[in-house]
Every structure is written in C-alpha cells, then in structure tokens.
Coordinates of C-alpha atoms and ligand atoms in Angstrom, one line a residue:
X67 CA 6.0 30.1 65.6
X68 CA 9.8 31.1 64.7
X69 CA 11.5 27.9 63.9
X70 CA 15.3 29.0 64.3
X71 CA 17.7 27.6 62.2
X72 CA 20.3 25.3 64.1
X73 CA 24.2 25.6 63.8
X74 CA 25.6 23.5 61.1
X75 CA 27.6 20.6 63.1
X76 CA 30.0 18.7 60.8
X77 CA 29.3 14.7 60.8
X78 CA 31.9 11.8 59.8
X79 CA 32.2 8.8 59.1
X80 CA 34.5 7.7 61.5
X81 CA 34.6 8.8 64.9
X82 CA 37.1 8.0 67.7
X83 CA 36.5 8.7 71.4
X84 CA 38.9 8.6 74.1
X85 CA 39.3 10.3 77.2
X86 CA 41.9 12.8 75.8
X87 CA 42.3 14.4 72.5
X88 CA 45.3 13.6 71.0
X89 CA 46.9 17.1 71.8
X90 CA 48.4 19.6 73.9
X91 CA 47.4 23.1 74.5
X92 CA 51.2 24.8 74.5
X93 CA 51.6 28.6 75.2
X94 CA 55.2 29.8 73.3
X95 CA 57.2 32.2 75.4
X96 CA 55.7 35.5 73.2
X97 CA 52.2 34.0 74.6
X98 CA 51.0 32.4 71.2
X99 CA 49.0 29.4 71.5
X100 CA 49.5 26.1 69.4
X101 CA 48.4 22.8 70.0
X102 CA 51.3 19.9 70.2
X103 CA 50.6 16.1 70.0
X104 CA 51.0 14.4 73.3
X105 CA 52.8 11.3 74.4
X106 CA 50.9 8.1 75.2
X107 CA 50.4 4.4 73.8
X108 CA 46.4 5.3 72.3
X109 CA 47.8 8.6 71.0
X110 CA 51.0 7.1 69.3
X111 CA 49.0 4.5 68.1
X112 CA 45.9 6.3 66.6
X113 CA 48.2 9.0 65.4
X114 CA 49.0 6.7 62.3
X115 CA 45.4 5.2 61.6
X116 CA 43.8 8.6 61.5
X117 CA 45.6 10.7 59.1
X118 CA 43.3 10.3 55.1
X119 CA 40.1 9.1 56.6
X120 CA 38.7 12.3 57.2
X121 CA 37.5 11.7 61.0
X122 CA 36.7 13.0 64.0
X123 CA 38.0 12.6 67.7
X124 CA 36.0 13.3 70.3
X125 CA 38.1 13.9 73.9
X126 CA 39.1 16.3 76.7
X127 CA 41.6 18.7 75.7
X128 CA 43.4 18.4 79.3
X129 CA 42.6 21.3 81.2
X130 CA 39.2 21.9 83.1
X131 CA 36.6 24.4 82.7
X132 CA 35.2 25.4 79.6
X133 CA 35.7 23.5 76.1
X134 CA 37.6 25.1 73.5
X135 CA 35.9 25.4 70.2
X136 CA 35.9 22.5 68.0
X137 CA 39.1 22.6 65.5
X138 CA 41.1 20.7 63.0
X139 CA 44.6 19.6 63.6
X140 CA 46.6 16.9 61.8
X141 CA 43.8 16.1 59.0
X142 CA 41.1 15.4 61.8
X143 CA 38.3 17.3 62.9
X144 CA 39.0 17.6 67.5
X145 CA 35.6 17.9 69.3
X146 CA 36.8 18.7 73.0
X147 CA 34.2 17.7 76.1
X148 CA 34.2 19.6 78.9
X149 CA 35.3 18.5 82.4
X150 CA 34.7 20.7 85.6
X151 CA 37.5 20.8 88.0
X152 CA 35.6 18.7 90.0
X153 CA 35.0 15.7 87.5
X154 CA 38.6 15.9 86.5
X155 CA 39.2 14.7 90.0
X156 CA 36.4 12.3 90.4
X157 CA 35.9 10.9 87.2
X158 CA 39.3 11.1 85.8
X159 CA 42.2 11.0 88.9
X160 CA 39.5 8.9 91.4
X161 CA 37.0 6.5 89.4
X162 CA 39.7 5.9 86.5
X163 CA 42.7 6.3 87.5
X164 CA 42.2 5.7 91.7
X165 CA 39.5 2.7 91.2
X166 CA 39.7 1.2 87.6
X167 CA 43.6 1.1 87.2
X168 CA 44.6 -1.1 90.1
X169 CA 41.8 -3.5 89.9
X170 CA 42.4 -3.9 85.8
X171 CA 46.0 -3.8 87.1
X172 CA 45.7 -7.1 89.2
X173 CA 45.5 -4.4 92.3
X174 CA 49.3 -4.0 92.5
X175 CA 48.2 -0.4 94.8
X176 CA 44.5 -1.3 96.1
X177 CA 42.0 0.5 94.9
X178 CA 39.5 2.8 96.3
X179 CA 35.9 2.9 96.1
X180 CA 33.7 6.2 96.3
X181 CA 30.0 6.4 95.2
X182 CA 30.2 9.5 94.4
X183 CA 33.5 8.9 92.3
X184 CA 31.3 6.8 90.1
X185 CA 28.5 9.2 90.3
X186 CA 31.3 11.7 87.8
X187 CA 31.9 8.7 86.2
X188 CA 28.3 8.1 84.6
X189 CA 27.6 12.0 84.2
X190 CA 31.5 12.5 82.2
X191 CA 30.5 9.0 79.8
X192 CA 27.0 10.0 79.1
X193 CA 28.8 13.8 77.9
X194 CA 31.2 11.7 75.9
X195 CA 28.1 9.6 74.4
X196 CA 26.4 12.9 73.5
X197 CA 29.2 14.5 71.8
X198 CA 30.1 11.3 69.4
X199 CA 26.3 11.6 68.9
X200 CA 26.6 14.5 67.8
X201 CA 29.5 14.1 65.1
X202 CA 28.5 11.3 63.8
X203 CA 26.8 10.9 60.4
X204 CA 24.1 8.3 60.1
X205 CA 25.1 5.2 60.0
X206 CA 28.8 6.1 61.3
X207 CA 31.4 3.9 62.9
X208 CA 32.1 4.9 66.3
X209 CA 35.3 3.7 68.0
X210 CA 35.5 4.1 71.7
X211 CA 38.7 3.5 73.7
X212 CA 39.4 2.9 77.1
X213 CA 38.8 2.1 80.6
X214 CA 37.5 5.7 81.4
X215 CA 34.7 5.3 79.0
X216 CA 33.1 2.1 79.5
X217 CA 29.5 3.0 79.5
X218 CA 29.5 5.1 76.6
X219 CA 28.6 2.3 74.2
X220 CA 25.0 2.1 76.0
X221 CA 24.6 5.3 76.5
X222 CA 25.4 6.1 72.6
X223 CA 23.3 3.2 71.8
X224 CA 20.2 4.7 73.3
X225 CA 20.8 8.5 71.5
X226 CA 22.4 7.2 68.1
X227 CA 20.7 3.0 67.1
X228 CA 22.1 3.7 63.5
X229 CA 25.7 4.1 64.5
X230 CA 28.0 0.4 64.4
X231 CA 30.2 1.0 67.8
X232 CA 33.3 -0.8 68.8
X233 CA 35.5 -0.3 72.1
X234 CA 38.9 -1.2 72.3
X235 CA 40.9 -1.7 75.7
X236 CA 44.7 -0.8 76.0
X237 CA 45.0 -2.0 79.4
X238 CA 44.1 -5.6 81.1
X239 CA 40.7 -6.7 81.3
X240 CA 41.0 -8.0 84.8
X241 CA 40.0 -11.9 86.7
X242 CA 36.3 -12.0 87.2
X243 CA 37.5 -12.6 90.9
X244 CA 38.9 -8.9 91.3
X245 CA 36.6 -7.4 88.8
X246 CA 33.9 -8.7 91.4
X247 CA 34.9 -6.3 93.6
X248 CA 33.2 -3.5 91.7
X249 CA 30.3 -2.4 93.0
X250 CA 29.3 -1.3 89.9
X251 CA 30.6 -4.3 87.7
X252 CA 27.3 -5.0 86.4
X253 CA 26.8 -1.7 85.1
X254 CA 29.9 -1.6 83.6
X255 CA 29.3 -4.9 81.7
X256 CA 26.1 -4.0 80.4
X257 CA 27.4 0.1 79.2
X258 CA 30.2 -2.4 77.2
X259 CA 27.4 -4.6 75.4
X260 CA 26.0 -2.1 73.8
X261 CA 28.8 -2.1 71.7
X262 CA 28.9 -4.2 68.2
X263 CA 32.3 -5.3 68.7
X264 CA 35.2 -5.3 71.8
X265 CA 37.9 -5.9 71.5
X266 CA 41.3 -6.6 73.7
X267 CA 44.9 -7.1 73.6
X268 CA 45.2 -10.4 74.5
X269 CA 42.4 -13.7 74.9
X270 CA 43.0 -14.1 78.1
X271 CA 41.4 -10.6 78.6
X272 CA 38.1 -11.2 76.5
X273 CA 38.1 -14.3 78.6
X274 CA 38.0 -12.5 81.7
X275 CA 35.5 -10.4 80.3
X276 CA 33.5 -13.1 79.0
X277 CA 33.2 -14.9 82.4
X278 CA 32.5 -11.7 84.2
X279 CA 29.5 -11.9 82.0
X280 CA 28.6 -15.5 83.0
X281 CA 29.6 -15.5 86.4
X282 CA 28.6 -11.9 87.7
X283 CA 25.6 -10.7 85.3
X284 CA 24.7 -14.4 84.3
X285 CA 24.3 -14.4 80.7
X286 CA 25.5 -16.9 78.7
X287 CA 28.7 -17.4 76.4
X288 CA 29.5 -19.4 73.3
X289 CA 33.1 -19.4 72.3
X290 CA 34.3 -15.1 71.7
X291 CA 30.5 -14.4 72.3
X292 CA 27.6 -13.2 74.9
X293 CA 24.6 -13.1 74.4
X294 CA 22.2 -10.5 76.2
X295 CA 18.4 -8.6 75.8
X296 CA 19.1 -4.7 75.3
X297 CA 15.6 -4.2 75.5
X298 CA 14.5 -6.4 78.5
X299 CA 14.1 -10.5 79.0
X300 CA 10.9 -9.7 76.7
X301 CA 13.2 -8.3 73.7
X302 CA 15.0 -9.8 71.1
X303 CA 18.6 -11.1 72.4
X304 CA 21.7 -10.1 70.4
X305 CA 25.1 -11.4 70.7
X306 CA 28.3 -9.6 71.1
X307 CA 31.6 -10.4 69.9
X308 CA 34.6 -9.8 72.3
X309 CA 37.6 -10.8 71.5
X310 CA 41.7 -10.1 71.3
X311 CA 42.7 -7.6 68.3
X312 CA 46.6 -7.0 70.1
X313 CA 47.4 -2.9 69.1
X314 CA 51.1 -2.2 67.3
X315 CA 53.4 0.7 66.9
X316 CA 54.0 1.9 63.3
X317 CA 56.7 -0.2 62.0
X318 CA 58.1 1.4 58.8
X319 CA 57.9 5.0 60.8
X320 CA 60.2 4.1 63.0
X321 CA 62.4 2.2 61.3
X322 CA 62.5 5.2 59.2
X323 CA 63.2 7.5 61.5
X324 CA 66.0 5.5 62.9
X325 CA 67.6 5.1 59.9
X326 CA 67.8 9.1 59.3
X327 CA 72.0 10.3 60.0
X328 CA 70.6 12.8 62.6
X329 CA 69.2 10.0 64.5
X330 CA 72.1 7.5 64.3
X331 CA 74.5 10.4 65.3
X332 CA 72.6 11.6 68.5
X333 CA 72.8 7.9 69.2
X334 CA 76.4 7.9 69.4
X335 CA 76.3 11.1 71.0
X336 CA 74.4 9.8 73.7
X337 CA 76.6 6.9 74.3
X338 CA 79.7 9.0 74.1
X339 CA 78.0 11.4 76.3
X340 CA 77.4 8.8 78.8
X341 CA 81.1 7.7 78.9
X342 CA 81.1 5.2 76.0
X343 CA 80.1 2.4 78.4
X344 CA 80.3 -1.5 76.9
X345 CA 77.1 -2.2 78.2
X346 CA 73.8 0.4 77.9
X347 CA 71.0 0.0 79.6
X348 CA 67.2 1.6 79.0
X349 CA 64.3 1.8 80.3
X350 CA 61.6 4.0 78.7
X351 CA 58.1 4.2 80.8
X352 CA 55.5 6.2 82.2
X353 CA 56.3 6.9 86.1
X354 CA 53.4 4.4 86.9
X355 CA 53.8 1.8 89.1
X356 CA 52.4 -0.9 86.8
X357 CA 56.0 -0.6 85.3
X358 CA 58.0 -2.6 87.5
X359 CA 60.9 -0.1 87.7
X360 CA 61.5 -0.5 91.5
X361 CA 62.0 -4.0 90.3
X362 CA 64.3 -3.4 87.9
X363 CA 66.3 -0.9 89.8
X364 CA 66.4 -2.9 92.8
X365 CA 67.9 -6.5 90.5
X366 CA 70.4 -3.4 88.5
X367 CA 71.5 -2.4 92.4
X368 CA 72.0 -5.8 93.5
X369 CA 73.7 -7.0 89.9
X370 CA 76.0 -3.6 91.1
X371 CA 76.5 -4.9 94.8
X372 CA 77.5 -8.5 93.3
X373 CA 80.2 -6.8 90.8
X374 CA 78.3 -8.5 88.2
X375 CA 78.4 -4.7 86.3
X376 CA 79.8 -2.1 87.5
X377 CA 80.2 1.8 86.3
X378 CA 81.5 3.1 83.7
X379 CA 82.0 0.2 81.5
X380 CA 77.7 -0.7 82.3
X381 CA 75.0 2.5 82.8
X382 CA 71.4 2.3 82.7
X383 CA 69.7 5.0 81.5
X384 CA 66.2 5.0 82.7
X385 CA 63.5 7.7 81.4
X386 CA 60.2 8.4 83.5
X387 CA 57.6 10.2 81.6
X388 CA 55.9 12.2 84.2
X389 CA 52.4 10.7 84.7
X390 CA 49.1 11.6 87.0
X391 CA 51.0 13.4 89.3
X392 CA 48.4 14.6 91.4
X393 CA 46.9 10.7 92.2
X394 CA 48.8 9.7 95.3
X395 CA 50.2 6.3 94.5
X396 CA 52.3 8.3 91.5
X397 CA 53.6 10.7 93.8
X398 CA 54.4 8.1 96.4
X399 CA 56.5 5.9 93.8
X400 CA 57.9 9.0 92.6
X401 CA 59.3 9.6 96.0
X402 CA 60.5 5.4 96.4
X403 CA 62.1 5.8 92.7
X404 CA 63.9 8.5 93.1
X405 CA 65.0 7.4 96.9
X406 CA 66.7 4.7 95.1
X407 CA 67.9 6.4 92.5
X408 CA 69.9 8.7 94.7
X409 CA 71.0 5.6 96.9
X410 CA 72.2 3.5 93.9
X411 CA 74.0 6.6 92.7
X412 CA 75.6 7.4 96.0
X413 CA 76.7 3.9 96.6
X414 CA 78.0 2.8 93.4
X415 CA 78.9 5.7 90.9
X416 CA 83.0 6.8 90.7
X417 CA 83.6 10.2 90.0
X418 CA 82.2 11.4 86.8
X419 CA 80.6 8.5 85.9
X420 CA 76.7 7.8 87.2
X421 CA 75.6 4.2 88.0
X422 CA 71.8 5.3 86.8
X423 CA 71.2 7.7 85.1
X424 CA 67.9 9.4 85.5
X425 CA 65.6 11.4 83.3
X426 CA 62.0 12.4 84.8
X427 CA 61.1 14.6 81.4
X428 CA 58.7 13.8 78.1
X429 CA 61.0 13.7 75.1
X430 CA 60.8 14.1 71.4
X431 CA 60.3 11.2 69.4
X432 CA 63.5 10.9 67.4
X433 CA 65.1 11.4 70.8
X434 CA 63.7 8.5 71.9
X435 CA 64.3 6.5 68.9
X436 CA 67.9 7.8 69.5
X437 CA 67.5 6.6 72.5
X438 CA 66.5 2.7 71.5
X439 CA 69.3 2.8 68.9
X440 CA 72.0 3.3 71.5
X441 CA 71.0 1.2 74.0
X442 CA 72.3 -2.4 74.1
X443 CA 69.7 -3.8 76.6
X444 CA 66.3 -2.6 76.9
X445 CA 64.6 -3.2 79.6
X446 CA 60.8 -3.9 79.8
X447 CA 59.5 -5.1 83.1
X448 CA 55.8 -4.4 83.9
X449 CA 54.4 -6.2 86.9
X450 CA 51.1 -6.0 84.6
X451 CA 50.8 -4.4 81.2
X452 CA 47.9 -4.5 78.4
X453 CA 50.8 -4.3 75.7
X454 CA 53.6 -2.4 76.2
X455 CA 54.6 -0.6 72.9
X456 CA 58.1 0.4 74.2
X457 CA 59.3 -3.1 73.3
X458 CA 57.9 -3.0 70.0
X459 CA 59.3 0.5 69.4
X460 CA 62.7 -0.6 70.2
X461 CA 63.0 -3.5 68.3
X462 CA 61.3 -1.3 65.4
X463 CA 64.4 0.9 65.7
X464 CA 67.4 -1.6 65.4
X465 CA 67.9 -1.9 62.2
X466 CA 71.6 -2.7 62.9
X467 CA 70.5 -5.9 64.6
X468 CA 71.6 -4.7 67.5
X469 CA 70.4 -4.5 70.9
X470 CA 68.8 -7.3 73.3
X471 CA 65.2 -6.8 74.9
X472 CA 64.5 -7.9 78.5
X473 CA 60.2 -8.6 78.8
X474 CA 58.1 -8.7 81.3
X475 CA 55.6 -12.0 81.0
X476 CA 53.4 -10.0 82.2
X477 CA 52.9 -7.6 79.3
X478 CA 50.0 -7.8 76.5
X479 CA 53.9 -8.1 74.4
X480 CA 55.2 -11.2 75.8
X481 CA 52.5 -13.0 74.0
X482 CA 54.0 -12.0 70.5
X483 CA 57.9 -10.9 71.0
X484 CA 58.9 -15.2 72.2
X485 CA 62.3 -14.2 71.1
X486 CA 62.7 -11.6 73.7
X487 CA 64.9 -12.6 77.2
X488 CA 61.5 -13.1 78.8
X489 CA 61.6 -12.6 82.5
X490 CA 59.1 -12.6 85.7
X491 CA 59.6 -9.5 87.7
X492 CA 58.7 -10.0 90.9
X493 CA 61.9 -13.1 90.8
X494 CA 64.6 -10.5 91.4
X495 CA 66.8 -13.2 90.7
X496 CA 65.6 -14.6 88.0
X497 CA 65.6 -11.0 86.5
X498 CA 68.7 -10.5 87.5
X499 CA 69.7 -13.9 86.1
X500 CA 67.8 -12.8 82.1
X501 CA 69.5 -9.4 82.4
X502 CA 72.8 -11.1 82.6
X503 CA 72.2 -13.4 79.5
X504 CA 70.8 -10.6 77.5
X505 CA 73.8 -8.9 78.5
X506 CA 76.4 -11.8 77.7
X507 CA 74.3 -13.6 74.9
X508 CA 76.4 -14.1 71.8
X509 CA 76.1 -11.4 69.0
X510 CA 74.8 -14.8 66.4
X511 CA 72.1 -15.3 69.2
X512 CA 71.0 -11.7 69.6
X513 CA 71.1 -11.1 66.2
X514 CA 68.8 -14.1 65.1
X515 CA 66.3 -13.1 68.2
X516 CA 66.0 -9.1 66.9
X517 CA 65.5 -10.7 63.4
X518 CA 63.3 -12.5 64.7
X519 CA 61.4 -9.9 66.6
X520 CA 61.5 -7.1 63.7
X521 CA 59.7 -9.0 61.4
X522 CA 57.0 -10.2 63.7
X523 CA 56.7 -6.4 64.4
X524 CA 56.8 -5.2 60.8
X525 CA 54.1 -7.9 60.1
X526 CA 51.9 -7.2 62.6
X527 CA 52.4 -2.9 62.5
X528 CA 49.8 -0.4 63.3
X529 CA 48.0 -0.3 60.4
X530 CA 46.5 -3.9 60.3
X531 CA 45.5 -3.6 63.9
X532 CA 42.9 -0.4 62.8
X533 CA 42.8 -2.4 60.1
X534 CA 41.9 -5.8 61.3
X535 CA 39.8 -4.1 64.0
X536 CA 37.6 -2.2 61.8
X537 CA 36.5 -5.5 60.1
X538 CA 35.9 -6.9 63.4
X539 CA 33.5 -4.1 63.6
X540 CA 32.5 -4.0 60.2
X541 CA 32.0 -7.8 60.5
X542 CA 29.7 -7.4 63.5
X543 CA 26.0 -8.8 63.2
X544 CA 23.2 -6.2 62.9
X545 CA 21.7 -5.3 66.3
X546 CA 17.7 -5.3 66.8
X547 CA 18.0 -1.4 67.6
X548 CA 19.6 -0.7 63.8
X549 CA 17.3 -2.8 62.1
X550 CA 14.1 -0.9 64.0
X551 CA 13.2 -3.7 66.1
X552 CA 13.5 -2.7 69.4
X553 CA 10.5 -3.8 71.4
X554 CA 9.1 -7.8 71.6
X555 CA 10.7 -10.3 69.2
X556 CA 7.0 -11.4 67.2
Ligands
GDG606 C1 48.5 2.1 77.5 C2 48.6 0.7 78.1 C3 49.3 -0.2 75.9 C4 56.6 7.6 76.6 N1 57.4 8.6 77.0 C5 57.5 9.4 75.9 C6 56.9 8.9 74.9 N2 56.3 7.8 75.3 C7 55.5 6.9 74.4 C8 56.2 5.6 74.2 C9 55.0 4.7 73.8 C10 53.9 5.3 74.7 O1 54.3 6.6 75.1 C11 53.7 4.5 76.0 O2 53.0 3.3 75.6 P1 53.0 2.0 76.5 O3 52.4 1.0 75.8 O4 54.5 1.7 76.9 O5 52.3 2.4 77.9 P2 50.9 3.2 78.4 O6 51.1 4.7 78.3 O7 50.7 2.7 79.7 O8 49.8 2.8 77.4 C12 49.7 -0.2 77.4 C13 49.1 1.1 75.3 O9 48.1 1.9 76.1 C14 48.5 1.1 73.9 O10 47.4 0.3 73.8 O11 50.4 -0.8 75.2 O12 49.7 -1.5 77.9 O13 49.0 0.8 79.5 O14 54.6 4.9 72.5 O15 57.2 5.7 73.2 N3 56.8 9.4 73.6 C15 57.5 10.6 73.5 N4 58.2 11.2 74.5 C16 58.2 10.6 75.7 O16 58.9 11.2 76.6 N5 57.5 11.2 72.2

C-alpha cells in the first residue's frame, strides 16, 4: 500500500475565527489585485491584538464560490472558508443577519424564521470548526467571534479536545423572553458550552445568557457560571464561565493619529468646507437600523423646525457606512433615511449652505479621525448596541478637549463613558433636550467630562481587553475532553 505524503498545513498558536477575514479583495484600475483591510468594529478591534503573535484567522474572504489560497497579510497567516452563493444568502444575509440580528437586537425589525436558513447555518459553522481544526497546533487557543458562529465551539470540540476555545460576542446577548423564540435556542446554547470561556460586553448580557440556560435548557447556574454534561447525564459535568470582558478601540493609535498636522488640518478643512458653522454635528455608523439615526434626524429636524439651530451657524454631518445591502430591512431604512434627508434639506437649508449633510461612502481612517476632531457634538444614538466603538474613537481623538458626546443608554458604551450627555432615544424630546445641553454646556463642563472620558478610554484600550480576555481563557478550568476523560465519571 502507497502511503501518500499529505500537504504540509501550517499550525499556530493562536487562532481567531470570525465570519469575515479581516480584508478586502480590491482590483486597481490596471487589473492588479491587492487585498485592503475592511471597516467594522471586530476588524478595527482585532487589527491591534493580532499584529507579533504570529496567528492565524480563519474567515470568509467576502465573495462566494471558491476559496482563495491561504495567504499572509499584515503579520497573520488568512485561512479563507468557502461560502456558496447560496449559503451567503442563507447562512449569512437570512439566519444571521435576517433571524439572529433583530432578536439579539431586542427585535427592533422582527425577525424571520426559516428551517432551511438554519439548515446553512449548521453546515457554514461546522466548515468554520473544520478549518480552525485544521490550523491549530495542539493544544492551541482558539478565539471564536460572533453571532454567525455560535455552534462552532461544539463542533470544534468534538474534532480538536486539546484546543482551550473562547467566543466573544460584539453584539447583545438578548432577554431569555425573546431569545425563546428561537426554535433552535437550545442548540445554540449547547454549540456555545463547548467553549472554555464566553465572554460579553456587558453583565447584563452573560445574564441573559446565563438564564437562557436555566430557564430554556435547564441547567443550573452559580454566580458567572453553568454547569452542563458534554458527554451525556452519565458524563462528567463541567462548568463554563460566561461573563462581561467589554471590547475597546486602540487608545494611543488614535490619539496618535489625531495629533498628526495632516489630520488637524483636514479637520479645519472640513469645517471651513462646511461653512465654518458654530456648532458641528456627527454622526458616524453603519446604515443599520440598530443605530437610531431616524431618531436622531427626526429630534435634529424638529430642533430645526423650533429655531432651536438653524443653518449655517449649526450642520450635522452624518456618515452611513454602506452595510448588507442586499437584506431588505437595510434597503428599506436606506430609502426612510435618505427620504428624510432630502426633506430636512429641502425644508430648512438657505442657499449654499446644507442643513444635513449626507455621506453614504466607507472612508479612510484618518478621515474619520478628521472627522471626530472637527466635530463639536457627536452623536451616538443606538436604539440597541453591544458597544459602540464610535464613541470611544471620538473621545480617543480630542486631544484638544474639545467636543461633547451625545450616548445612547442603550449602547454596550453607556455603561463605561457616565460623563457622556447620556440620552434615551426613542424620547425625541428628551434627545432633543441632551443635544441642546451638549450643545450649550459650558466649555469648564465639557472639558472636565472629555477628561473625564479619555482617560477611562486610555485605561481601558484594546490591548487589555485581548488581554484580559485571554486570561479569562487561559484562566478557564480543564474540561473532561482535554484531560482524556470523556466517557462515565468512575
Ligand atoms: C459590532 C457591534 C461593537 C465605520 N465606518 C467606517 C469605519 N467604521 C468603523 C468605526 C468603528 C467600526 O467601524 C464600527 O464599530 P461599531 O462598534 O460602531 O459598530 P458595528 O459595526 O455594529 O460593530 C458593536 C463592535 O462590533 C465591536 O465589538 O461595538 O456594538 O454591533 O471602528 O470607526 N472605519 C473606516 N471607514 C469608515 O467609513 N475606516
């Protein structure tokens, strides 16, 4: 018999999956292919954990059909998975994005169920699970991210017992009450515990993870830990920590970067391109309606319609990062957003000057920290949020002091950044009412807040949340499956 020899398949240490790699396949006008890093709150955030630990990331490289080859980029070894055109839409734009999103999102769109949506889902996270078996050495630490992959610390449980797995999630873990609507909520709790460690942006998400356990799969809880039989009621029981680790921006980068005299000039530019109003206003988001813009532009139109501002001495800039376009919901508040837009604009700009003005385009990130530099009054208004690392990348950027940020109380944020004009967004005139005292708060006052702010930021940065999460993990006690003891506890 011909034993042939297998291809060599490099192994790390560390291995991150997520449902994209961090990049972009661009093609340059002459037709050369590159690959450019691509926007997002796990990409920013990983971006600056990853670089000198010699690891892997295992993730779709954005377009279907066939994977490219593995490749390097950035210090880190990309392992793209495959998805069909078909699980890109069922897995991806329906279970995730169609399903998961608004019930994790306290079902601000409702959500829709198909079997066969979930069907994808299981076949796309056992894929993902195979692949970060693949590339991990033994006894690796695997770090899985997100709502798309759920099941894959089971699944990678059952190929790989030797690997210590932690999951993170950016977004909300949702009330057992809604997560009960899942048909498949038990599944998805028991693909979670086979992790060693999850972890959360705030407690009150662990909690509601913690009670979906006790309530909806019936196992019990002690304080930030379940307790549950991988192998059966026969097997050994193991307990699993969940609890909140909240994710950060990378403090010194930015501050860094808005320090630079190219930055601080395009600020001005922008300010004196925009008519060098008194008052700026930003808002920097995703086009997802999670975001609360139609809130915001709806208390800006009234604060417009009350003469409480008025163009050009006040503008508010607001930037939507085009975002799952092809899921209805997006396209739909696309259509509301810029409606408004159009009707704000129509009603209340003079000549040459624009009440709102609106940017649907990704940009650059020292335009964007050009961006938080020049405005005044940032506004952060999520009707639900897991974090929200706008806020924290603005305050990152004012290193004049400057600025005042308006926050949602219903972002993952609001739970660190108390000395932020915190407002509820669905209270248009309560919103309305914090905009105003953002807006007229004495310079002393907005000073001491932003103080305030930074250095809860720059204490708390990127780096110690991998940090403090890989401890976590580190930290985690040994499951029966690593130790060999898989069957009947003697
Ligand atoms: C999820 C959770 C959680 C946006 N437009 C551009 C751009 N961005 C960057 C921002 C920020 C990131 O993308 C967006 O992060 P957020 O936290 O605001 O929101 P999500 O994308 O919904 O992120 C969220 C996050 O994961 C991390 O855990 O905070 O709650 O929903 O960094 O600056 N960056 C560039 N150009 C753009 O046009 N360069």
């Amino acid at each position: 018999m011909t034993v042939l020899a297998r291809p060599r398949v490099r192994t790390f240490d560390l291995v991150v999956v997520a449902n994209r790699l961090p990049v972009d396949r661009v093609v340059d006008p002459d037709g050369t292919e590159q690959w450019r890093t691509s926007p997002g709150g796990l990409v920013t955030a990983m971006e600056s954990v990853m670089p000198g630990r010699d690891g892997a990331w295992v993730g779709w490289a954005g377009e279907a059909g066939e994977a490219p080859e593995p490749f390097v980029e950035n210090d880190m070894y990309l392992q793209p998975v495959a998805l069909s055109a078909e699980e890109v839409e069922q897995y991806y734009e329906g279970f995730s994005n169609e399903t998961l999103w608004p019930i994790y999102h306290d079902v601000i769109v409702s959500a829709t169920f198909h079997r066969f949506w979930w069907n994808a889902y299981r076949a796309v996270n056992q894929r993902f699970a195979e692949a970060a078996a693949r590339v991990a050495a033994p006894g690796a630490t695997v770090w899985v991210h997100d709502y798309q992959l759920q099941l894959v610390p089971a699944m990678l449980r059952e190929l790989r017992p030797d690997v210590r797995i932690g999951w993170f999630n950016h977004i909300p873990f949702p009330p057992v009450e809604l997560f009960a609507q899942l048909p498949w909520r038990q599944s998805l709790v028991e693909g979670l515990l086979g992790a060693d460690f999850l972890g959360f942006q705030r407690t009150a998400d662990a909690e509601n993870f913690l009670r979906a356990c006790r309530r909806l799969v019936g196992l019990p809880t002690k304080g930030d830990t379940v307790t549950h039989h991988p192998h059966g009621d026969d097997g050994e029981a193991h307990t699993v920590r969940a609890s909140a680790i909240p994710i950060s921006i990378d403090f010194n980068g930015l501050d860094e970067l808005a320090r630079t005299p190219e930055v601080k000039a395009r600020a001005a530019e922008i300010r004196s391109s925009l008519g060098d109003p008194e008052i700026l206003m930003l808002g920097v988001d995703r086009l997802d309606y999670t975001k609360g813009i139609r809130h915001r532009l709806k208390a800006y139109e009234e604060l417009l319609r009350d003469g409480e501002v008025a163009p050009p001495e006040t503008a508010l800039l607001q930037v939507a990062t085009p975002s799952r376009e092809r899921v209805a919901a997006y396209r739909n508040l696309r259509t509301q957003v810029e409606g408004t837009v159009g009707r704000i604009n129509g009603e209340h700009s003079p000549i040459g000057a624009q009440a709102v003005q609106y940017l649907h385009h990704s940009y650059p990130r020292s335009e964007m920290a050009a961006l938080f530099l020049a405005a005044d009054v940032m506004l952060v208004t999520p009707l639900r949020d897991g974090m929200n690392l706008v806020a924290k990348e603005y305050v990152s950027c004012r290193h004049d002091l400057g600025g005042a940020l308006v926050l949602s109380e219903f972002t993952g944020a609001a739970r660190e950044l108390h000395q932020a004009f915190v407002c509820n967004p669905h209270d248009i005139e309560g919103l309305k009412q914090t905009i105003m005292r953002a807006v007229r708060a004495p310079e002393a006052d907005r000073r001491r807040r932003m103080r305030a702010l930074r250095k809860r930021v720059a204490d708390h940065d990127v780096q110690r949340w991998a940090q403090r999460y890989l401890e976590a993990l580190a930290s985690a006690p040994e499951r029966p499956e690593r130790q060999g003891r898989h069957g009947k506890s003697a």
